[in-house]
GROMACS .gro file of C-alpha atoms in nm:
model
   98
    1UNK     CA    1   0.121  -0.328  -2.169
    2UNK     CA    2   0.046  -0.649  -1.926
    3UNK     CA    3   0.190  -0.620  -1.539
    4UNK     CA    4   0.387  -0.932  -1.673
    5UNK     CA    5   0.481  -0.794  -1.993
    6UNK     CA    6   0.665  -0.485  -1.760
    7UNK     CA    7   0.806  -0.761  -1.496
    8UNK     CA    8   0.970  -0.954  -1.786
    9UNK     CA    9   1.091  -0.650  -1.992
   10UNK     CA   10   1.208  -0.408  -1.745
   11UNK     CA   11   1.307  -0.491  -1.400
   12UNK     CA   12   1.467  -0.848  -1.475
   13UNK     CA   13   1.698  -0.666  -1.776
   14UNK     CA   14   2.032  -0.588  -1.694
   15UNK     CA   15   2.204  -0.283  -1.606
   16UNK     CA   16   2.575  -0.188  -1.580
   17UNK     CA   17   2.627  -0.557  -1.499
   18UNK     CA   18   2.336  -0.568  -1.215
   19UNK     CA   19   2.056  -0.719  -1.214
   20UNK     CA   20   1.761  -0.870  -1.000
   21UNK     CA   21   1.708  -1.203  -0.956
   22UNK     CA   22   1.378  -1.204  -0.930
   23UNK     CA   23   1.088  -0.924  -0.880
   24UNK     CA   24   0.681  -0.896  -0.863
   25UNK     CA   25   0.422  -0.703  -0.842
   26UNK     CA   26   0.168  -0.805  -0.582
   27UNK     CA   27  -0.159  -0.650  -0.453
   28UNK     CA   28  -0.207  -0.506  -0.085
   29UNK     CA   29  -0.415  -0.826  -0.044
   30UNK     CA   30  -0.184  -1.054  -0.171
   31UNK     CA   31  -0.336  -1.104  -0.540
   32UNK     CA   32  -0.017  -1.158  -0.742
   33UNK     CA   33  -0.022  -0.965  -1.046
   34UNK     CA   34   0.290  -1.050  -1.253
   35UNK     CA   35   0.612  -1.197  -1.136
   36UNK     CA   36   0.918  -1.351  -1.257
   37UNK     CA   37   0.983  -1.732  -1.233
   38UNK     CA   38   1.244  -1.686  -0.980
   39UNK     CA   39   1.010  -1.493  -0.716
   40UNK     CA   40   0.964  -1.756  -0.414
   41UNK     CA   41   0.634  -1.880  -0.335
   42UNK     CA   42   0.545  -1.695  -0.044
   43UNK     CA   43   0.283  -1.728   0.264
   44UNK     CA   44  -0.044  -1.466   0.266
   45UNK     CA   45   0.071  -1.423   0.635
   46UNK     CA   46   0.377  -1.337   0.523
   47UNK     CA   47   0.229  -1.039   0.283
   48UNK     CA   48   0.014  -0.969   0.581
   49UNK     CA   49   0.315  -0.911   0.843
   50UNK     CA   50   0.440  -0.681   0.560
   51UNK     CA   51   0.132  -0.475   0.543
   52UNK     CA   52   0.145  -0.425   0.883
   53UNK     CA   53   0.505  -0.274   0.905
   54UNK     CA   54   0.356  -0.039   0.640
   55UNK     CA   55   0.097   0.057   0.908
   56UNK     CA   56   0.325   0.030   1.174
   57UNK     CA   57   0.645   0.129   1.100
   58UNK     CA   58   0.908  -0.095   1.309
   59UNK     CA   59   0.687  -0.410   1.360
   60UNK     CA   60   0.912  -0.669   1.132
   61UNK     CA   61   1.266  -0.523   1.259
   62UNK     CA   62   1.242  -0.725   1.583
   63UNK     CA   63   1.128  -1.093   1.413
   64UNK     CA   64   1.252  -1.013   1.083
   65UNK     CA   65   1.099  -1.007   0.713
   66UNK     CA   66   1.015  -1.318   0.570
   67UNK     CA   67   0.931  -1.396   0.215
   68UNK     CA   68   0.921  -1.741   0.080
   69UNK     CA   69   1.057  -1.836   0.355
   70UNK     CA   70   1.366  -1.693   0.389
   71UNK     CA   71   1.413  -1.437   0.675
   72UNK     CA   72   1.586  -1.135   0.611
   73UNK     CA   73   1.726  -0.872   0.862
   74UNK     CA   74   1.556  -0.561   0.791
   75UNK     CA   75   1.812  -0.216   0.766
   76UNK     CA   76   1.657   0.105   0.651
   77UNK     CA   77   1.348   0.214   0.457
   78UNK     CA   78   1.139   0.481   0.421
   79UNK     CA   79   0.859   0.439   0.713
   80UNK     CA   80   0.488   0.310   0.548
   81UNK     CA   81   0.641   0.351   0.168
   82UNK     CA   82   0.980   0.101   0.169
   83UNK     CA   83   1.144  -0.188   0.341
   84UNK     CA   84   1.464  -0.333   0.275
   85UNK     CA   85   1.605  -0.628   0.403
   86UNK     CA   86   1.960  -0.803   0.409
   87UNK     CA   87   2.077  -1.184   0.419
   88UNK     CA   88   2.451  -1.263   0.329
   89UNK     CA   89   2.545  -1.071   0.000
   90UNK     CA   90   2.150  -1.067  -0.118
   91UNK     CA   91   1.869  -0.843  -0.015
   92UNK     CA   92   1.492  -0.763  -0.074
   93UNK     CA   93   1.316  -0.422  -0.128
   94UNK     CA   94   0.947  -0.408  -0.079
   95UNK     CA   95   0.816  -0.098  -0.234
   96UNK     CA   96   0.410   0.035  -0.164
   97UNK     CA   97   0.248   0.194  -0.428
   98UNK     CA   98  -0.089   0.338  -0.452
   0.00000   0.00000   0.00000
C-alpha cells in the first residue's frame, strides 16, 4: 500500500461524525510523501521551525506554529514526539515518527 493510498483511505474517513480536514505525511526534511488536497502549501522554514521544537522542546510556544501560513497557538504535546496547536474551533497535531 502507497503513503497516498493510506492518506486517502484512512485518516480522511470519517469516524463517529469526526473527521480531519486535511492530513500528510511529510519527511524530517520536508520531502512530502502523500497528502490530502486540503493540506496547505507550507514553507520548508516552516517544517524546519518544527524540527527544531522536536529538538528543543518549547522553541515554537513563544512565536507560535505556523503551517501554510496560518499560526496556531501551541497547548500541550508530548516533548520531541507531538505538538498540538489551537486557532478558533480548529487545531493541528504534528506527530514524529521514526
Amino acid at each position: 500500500m502507497s503513503w497516498q493510498t493510506y492518506i486517502d483511505d484512512h485518516p480522511m474517513c470519517e469516524i463517529e461524525g469526526n473527521h480531519l480536514t486535511a492530513a500528510a505525511i511529510i519527511g524530517q526534511d520536508g520531502s512530502v510523501w502523500a497528502q490530502s488536497a486540503t493540506f496547505p502549501q507550507f514553507k520548508p522554514e516552516e517544517v524546519t521551525t518544527i524540527m527544531n521544537d522536536f529538538n528543543e522542546t518549547g522553541s515554537l510556544a513563544p512565536t507560535g506554529l505556523h503551517l501554510g501560513g496560518t499560526k496556531y497557538m501551541v497547548i500541550q504535546g508530548e516533548p520531541g514526539a507531538v505538538i498540538r496547536g489551537k486557532k478558533g474551533a480548529s487545531g493541528i497535531t504534528v506527530k514524529k515518527t521514526n
